[in-house]
mmCIF file of C-alpha atoms in Angstrom:
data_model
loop_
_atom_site.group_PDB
_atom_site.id
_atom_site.type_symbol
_atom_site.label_atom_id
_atom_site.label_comp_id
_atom_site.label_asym_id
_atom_site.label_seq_id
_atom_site.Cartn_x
_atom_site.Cartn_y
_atom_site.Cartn_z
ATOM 1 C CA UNK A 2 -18.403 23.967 21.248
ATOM 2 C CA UNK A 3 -16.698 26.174 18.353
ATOM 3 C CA UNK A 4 -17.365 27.066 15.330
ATOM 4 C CA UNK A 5 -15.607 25.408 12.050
ATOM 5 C CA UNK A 6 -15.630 26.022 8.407
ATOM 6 C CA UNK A 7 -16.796 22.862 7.012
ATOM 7 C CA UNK A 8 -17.476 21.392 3.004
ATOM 8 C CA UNK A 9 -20.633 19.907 2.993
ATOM 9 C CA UNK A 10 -20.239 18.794 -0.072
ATOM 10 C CA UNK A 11 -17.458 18.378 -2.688
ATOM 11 C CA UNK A 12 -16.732 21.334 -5.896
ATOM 12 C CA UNK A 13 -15.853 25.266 -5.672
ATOM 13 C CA UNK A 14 -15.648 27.427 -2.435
ATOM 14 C CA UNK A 15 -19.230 27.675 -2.953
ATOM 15 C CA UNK A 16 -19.714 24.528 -0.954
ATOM 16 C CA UNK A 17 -18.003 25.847 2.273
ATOM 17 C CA UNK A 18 -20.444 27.310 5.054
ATOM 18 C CA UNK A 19 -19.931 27.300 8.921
ATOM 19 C CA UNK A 20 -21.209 25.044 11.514
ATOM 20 C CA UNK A 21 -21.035 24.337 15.041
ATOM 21 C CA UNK A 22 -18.774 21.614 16.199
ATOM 22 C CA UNK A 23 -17.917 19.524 19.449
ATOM 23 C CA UNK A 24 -14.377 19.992 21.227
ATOM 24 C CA UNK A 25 -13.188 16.933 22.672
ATOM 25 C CA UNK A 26 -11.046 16.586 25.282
ATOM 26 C CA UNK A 27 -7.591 16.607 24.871
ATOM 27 C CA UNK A 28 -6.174 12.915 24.761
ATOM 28 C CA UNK A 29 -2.868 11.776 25.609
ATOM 29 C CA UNK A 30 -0.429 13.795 23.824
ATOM 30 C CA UNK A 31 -2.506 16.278 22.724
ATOM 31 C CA UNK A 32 -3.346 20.158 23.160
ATOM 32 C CA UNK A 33 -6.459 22.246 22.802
ATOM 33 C CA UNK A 34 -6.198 25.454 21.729
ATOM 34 C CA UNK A 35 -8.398 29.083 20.798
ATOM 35 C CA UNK A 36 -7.244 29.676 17.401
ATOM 36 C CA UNK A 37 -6.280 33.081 17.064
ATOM 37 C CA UNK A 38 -4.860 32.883 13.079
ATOM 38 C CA UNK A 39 -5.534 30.153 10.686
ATOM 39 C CA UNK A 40 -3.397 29.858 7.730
ATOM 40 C CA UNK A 41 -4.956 29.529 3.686
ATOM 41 C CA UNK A 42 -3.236 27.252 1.409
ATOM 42 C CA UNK A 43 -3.625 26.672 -2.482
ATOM 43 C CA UNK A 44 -3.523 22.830 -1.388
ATOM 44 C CA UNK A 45 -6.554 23.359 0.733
ATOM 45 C CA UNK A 46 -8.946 23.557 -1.702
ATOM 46 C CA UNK A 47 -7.601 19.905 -3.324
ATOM 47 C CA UNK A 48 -9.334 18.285 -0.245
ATOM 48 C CA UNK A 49 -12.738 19.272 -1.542
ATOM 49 C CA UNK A 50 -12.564 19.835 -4.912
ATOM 50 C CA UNK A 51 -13.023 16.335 -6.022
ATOM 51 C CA UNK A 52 -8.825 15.669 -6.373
ATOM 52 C CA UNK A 53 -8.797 13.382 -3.676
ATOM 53 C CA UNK A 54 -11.658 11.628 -4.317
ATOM 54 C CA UNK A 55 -15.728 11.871 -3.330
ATOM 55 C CA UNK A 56 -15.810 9.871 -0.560
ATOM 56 C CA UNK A 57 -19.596 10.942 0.861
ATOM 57 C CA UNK A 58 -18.644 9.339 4.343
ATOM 58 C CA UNK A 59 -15.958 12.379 4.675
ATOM 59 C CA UNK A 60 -18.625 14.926 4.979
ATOM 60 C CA UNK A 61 -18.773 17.525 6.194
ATOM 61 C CA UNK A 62 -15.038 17.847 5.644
ATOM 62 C CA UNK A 63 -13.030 19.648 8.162
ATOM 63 C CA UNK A 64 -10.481 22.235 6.679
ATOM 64 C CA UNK A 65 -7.324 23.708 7.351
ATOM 65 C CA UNK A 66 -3.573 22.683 7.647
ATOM 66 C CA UNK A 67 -1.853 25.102 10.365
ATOM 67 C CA UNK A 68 -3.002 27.471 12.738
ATOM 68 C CA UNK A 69 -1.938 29.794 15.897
ATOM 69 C CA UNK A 70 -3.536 30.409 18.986
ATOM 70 C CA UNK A 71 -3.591 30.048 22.609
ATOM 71 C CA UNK A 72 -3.820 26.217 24.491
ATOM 72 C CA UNK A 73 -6.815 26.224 26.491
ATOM 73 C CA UNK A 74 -6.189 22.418 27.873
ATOM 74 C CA UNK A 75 -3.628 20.065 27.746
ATOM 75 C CA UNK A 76 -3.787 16.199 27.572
ATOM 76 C CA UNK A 77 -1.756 13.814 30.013
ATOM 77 C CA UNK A 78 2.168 14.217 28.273
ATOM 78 C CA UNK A 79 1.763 17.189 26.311
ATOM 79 C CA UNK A 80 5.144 17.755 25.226
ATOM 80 C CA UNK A 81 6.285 19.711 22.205
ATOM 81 C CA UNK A 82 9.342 19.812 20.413
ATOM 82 C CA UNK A 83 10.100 22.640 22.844
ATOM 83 C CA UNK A 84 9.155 21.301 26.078
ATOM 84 C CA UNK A 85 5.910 20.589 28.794
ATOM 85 C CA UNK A 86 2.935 22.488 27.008
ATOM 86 C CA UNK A 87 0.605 24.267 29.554
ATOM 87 C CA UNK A 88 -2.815 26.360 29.414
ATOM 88 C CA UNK A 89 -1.777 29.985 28.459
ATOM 89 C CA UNK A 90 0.827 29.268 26.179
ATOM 90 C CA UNK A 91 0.858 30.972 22.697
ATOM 91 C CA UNK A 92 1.423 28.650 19.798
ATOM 92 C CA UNK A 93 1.532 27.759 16.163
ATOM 93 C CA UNK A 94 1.359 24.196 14.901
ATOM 94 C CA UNK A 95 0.252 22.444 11.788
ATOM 95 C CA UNK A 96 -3.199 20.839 12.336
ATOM 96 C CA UNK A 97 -6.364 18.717 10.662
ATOM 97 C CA UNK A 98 -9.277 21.163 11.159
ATOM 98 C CA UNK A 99 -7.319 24.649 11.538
ATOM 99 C CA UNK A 100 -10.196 26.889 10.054
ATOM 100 C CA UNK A 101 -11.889 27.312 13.536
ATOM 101 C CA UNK A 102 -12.515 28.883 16.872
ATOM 102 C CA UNK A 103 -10.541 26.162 18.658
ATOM 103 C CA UNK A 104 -8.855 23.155 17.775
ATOM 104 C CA UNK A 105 -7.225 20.018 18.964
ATOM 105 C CA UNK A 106 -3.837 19.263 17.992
ATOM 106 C CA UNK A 107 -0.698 16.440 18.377
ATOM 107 C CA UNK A 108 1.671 18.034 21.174
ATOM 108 C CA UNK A 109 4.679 16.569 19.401
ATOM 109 C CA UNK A 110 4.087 19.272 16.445
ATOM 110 C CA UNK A 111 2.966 22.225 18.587
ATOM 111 C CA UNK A 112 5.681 25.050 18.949
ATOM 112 C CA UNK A 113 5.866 28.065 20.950
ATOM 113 C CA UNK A 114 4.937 31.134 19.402
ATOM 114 C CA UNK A 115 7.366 33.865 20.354
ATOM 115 C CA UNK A 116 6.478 37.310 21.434
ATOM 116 C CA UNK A 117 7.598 39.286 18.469
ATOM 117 C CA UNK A 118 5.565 37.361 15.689
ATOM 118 C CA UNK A 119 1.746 38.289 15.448
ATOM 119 C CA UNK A 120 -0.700 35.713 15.388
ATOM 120 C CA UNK A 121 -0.881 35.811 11.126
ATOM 121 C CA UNK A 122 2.638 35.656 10.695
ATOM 122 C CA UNK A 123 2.518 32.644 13.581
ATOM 123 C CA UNK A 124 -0.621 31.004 11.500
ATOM 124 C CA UNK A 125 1.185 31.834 7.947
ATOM 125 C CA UNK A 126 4.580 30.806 8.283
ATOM 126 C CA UNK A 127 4.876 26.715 9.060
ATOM 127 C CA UNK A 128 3.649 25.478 5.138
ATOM 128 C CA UNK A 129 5.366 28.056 2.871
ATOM 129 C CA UNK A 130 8.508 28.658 5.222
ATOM 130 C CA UNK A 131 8.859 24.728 5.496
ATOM 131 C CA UNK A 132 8.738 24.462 1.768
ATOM 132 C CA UNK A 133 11.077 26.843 1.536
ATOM 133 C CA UNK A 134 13.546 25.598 4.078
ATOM 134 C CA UNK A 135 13.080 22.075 2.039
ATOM 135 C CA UNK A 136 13.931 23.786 -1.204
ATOM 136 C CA UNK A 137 17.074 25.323 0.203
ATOM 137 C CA UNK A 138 18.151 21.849 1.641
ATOM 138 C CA UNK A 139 16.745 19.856 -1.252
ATOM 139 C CA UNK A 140 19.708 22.041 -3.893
ATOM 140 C CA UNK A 141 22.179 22.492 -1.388
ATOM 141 C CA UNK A 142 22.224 26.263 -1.677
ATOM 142 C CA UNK A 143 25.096 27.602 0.385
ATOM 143 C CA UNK A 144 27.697 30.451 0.417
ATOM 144 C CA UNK A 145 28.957 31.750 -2.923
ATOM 145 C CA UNK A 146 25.999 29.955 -4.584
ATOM 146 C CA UNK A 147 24.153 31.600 -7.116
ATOM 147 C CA UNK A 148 20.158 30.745 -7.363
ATOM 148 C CA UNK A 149 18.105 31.381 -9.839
ATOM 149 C CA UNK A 150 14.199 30.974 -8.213
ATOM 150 C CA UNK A 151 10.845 30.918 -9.909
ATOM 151 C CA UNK A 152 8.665 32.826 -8.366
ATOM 152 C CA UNK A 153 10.349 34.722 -6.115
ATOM 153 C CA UNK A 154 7.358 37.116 -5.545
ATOM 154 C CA UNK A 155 5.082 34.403 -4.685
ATOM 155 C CA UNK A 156 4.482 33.065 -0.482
ATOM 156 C CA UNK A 157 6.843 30.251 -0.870
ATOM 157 C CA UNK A 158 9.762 31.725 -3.182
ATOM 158 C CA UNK A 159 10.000 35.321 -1.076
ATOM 159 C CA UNK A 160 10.874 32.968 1.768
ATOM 160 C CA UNK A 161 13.449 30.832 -0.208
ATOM 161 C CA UNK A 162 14.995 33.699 -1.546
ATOM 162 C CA UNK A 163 15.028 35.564 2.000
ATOM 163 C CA UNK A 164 16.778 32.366 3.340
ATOM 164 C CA UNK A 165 19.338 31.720 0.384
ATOM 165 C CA UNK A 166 20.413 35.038 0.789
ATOM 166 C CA UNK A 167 20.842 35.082 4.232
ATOM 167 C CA UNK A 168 22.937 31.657 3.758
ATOM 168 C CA UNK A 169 25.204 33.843 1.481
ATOM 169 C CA UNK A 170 23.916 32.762 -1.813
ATOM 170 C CA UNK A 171 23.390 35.399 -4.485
ATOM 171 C CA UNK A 172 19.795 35.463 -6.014
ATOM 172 C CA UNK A 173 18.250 36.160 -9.188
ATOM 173 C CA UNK A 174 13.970 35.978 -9.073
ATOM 174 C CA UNK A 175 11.862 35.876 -11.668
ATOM 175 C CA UNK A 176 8.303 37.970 -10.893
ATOM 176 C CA UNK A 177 6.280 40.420 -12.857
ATOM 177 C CA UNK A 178 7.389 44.177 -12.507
ATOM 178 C CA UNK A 179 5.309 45.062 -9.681
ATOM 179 C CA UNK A 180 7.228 42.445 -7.334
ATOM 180 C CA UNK A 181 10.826 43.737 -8.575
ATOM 181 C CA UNK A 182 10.814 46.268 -5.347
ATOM 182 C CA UNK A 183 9.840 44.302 -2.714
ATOM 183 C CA UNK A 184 12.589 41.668 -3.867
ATOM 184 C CA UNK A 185 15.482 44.448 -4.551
ATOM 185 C CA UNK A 186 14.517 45.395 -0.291
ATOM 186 C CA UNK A 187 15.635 41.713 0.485
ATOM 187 C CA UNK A 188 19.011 41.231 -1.149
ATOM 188 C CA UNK A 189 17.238 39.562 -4.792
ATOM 189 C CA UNK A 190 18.163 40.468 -7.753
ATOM 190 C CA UNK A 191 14.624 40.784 -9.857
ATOM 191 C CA UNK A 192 14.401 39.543 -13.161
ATOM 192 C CA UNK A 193 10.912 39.597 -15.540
ATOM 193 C CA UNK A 194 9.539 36.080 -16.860
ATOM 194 C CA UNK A 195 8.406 35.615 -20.295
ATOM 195 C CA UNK A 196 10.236 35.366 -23.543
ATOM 196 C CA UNK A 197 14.079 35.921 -23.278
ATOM 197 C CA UNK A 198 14.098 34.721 -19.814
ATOM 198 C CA UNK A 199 17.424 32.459 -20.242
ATOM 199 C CA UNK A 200 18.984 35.229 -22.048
ATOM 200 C CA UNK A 201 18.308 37.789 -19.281
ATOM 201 C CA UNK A 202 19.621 35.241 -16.745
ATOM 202 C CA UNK A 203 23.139 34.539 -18.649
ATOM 203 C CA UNK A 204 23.211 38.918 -18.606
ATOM 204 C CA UNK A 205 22.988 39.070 -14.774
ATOM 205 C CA UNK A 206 25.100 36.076 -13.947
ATOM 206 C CA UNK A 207 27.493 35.370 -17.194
ATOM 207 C CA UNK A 208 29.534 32.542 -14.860
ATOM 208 C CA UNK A 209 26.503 30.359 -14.496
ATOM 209 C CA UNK A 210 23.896 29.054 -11.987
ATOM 210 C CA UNK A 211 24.266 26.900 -9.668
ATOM 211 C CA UNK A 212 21.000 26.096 -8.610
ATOM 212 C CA UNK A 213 17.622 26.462 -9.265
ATOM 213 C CA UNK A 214 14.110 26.391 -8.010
ATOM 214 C CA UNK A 215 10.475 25.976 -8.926
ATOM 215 C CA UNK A 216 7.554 27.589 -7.331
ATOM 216 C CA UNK A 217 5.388 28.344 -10.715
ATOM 217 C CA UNK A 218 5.527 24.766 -12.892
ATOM 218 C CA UNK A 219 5.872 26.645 -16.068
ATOM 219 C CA UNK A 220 7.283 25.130 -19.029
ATOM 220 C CA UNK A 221 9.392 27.875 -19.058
ATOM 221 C CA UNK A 222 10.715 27.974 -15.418
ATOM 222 C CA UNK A 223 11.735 24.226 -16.176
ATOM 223 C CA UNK A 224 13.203 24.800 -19.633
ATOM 224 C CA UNK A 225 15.565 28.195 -18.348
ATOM 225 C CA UNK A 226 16.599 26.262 -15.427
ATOM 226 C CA UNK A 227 17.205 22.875 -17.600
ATOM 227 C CA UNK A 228 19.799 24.887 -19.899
ATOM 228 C CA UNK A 229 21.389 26.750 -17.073
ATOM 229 C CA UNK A 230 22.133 23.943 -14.061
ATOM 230 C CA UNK A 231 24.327 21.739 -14.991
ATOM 231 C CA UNK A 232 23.549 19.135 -12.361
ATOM 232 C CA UNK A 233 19.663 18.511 -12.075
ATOM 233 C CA UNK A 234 20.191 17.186 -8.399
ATOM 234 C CA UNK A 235 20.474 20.830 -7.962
ATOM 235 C CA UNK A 236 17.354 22.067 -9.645
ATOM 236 C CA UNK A 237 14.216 21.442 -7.507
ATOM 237 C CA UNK A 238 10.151 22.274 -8.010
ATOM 238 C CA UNK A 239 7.201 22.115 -6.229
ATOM 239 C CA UNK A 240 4.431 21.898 -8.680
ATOM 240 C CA UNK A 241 6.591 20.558 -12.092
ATOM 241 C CA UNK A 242 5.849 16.650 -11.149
ATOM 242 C CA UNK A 243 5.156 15.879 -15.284
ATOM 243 C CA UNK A 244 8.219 17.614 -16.273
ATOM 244 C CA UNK A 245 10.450 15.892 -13.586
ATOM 245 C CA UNK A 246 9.363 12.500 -14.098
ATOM 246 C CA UNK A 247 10.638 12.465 -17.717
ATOM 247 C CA UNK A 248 13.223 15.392 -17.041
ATOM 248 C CA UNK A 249 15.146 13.847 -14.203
ATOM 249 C CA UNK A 250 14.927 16.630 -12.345
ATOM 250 C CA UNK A 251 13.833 16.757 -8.240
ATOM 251 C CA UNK A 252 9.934 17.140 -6.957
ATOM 252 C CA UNK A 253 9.230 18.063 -3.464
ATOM 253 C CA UNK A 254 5.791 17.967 -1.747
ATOM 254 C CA UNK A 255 3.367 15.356 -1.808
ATOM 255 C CA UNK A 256 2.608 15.129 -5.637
ATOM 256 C CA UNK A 257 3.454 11.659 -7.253
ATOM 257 C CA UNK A 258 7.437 10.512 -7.160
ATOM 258 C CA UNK A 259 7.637 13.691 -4.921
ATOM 259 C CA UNK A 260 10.127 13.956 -1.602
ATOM 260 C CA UNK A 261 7.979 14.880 1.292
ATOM 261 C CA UNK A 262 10.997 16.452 3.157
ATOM 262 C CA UNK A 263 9.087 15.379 6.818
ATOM 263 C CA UNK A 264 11.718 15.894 8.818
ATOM 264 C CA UNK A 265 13.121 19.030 7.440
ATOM 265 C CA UNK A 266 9.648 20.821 7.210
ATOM 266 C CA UNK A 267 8.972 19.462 10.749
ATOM 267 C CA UNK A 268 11.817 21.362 12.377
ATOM 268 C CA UNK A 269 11.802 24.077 9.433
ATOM 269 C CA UNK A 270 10.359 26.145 12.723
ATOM 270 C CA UNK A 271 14.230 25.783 14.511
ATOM 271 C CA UNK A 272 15.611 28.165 11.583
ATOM 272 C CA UNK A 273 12.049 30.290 10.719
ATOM 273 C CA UNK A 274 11.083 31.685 14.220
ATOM 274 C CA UNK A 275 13.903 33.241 15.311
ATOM 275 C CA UNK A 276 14.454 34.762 12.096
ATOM 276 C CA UNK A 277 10.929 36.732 12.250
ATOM 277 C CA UNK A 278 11.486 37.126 15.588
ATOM 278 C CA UNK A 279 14.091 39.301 14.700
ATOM 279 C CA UNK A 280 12.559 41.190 11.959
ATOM 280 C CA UNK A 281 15.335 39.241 9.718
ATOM 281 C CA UNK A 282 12.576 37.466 7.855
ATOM 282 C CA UNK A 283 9.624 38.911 5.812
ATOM 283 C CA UNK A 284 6.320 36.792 5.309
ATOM 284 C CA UNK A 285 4.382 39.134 3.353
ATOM 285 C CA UNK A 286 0.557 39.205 4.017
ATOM 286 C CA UNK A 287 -1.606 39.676 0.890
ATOM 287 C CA UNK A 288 -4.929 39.686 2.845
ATOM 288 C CA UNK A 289 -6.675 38.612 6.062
ATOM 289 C CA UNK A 290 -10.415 37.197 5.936
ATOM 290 C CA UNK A 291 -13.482 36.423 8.956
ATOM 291 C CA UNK A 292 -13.493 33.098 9.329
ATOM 292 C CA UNK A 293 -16.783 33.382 8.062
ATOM 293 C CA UNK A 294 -15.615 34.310 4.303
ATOM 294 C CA UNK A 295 -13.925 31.282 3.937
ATOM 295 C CA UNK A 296 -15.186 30.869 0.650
ATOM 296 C CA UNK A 297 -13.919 34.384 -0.023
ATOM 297 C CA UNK A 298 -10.608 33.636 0.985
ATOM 298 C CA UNK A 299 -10.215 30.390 -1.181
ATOM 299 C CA UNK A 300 -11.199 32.064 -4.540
ATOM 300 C CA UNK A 301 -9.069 34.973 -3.955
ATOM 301 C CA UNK A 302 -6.301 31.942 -3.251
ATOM 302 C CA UNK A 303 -7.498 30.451 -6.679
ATOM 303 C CA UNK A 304 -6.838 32.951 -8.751
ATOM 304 C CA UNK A 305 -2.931 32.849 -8.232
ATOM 305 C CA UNK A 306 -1.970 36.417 -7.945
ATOM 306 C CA UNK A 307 -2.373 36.733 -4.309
ATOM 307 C CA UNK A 308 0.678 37.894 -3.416
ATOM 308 C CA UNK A 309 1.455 36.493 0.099
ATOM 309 C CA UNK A 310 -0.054 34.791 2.378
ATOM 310 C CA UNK A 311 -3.686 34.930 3.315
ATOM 311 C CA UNK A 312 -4.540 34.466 6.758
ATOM 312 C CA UNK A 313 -8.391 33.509 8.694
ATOM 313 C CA UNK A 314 -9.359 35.285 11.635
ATOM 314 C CA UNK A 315 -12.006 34.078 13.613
#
């Protein structure tokens, strides 16, 4: 048995409590393992707000989209991306049903965790540094580049603009004051949002941008990077699926005429791991939760100033 943080009903964090739950076996292909870290995501809450759908039949509703932890079985052919998959190993993969004491999981997607990440950065980084990695691939950001990205405070932009610069791109961020620090300590060049924003841009890079990207969906992140890339295949968002459909501009994700980047998110780990691993990568962590404050965790999610990434810990 383990325990699991369940929706027993569909609305606001309110309907999350904890319940018991059976482990099966692992099948073919598959891995069971003690969650150590489970990661929180915005899009987590969509399942049982209502966004999806009502569906009675999918209650209680299972939660949680990538976890960490240590394999406790192994099905017949348990083979990661890595390699054979045994009992001991330490791991991270993205899941169905990650906000628990133990879970089951496809082998193909289970990776090893190495010895220098801790189990939140292991349970945090998969989503947001996938994004990320998509993003960077998605605009073609490369040497001599320079990227202007929205958001560059937030989980998923502090990642792009870690790996942009680390590709040799130059960076300008937009994030409120209290971010400007933290992004000056990885290479970024901070720049306020709000009125003036294009103006302020143009001042820090007078021979143009090259690319752009969207973690925020503001009108204004779309206008300032409309008037500053010239090519739109280089200007990408996450969140701005309106604005591109009529803009001609690129979505990623899994919002409507959105690329869902499967392949590159699915080996986003190749390029993220080693990177932590070697204290080259930051994935800053705004705030860790029990497993039992779930609901906590989601409305401190909700109200969009989080910060990082926030992290369950059974």
């Amino acid at each position: 048995m383990a325990t699991a943080v369940v929706a027993t009903a569909y609305g606001g964090p309110e309907v999350l409590s904890l319940i018991d739950v059976e482990v099966p076996e692992p099948g073919p292909g598959e891995v069971t393992f003690a969650v150590r870290a489970a990661g929180v995501n915005p899009f987590d809450y969509k399942f049982y707000s209502g966004a999806f759908g009502t569906d009675p039949s999918k209650l209680p509703l299972r939660l949680g989209l990538e976890a960490a932890g240590v394999v406790t079985a192994v099905g017949p052919d348990a083979v990661g991306p890595a390699g054979p998959i045994s009992i001991g190993d330490e791991v991270l993969a993205p899941v169905s049903g990650g906000y628990a004491t133990a879970v089951t999981a496809n082998a193909a997607r289970v990776v090893p965790k190495p010895a220098e990440v801790d189990w939140k950065q292991a349970a945090g980084i998969l989503s947001v540094g996938g994004t990320a990695v998509h993003l960077l691939a998605a605009t073609g950001v490369g040497p001599g580049d320079t990227v202007l990205i929205h958001g560059a405070a937030g989980s998923v932009g502090a990642l792009a603009a870690q790996l942009a610069v680390a590709r040799g791109a130059r960076v300008i961020g937009t994030a409120s004051p209290r971010g400007h620090e933290r992004l000056r300590s990885y290479g970024v060049e901070p720049v306020e949002y709000g009125p003036g924003l294009a103006d302020r841009v143009k001042a820090l890079a007078p021979k143009g941008i090259d690319a752009a990207i969207d973690t925020v969906g503001t009108d204004e992140a779309v206008d300032v990077s409309l008037e500053l890339v010239g090519d739109r295949d280089r200007f990408a968002s996450i969140v701005a699926f309106g604005r591109a459909a009529s803009d001609g501009f690129k979505v990623l994700g899994m919002g409507p005429g959105a690329d869902p980047g499967t392949e590159i998110r699915g080996n986003a780990w190749r390029e993220l791991l080693p990177l932590l691993s070697e204290g080259k990568l930051d994935l800053a962590i705004a705030k860790t939760f029990p497993l039992a404050e779930a609901a906590a965790a989601h409305t401190f999610v909700m109200d969009g100033h989080a910060g990082g990434k926030v992290i369950l810990l059974p």
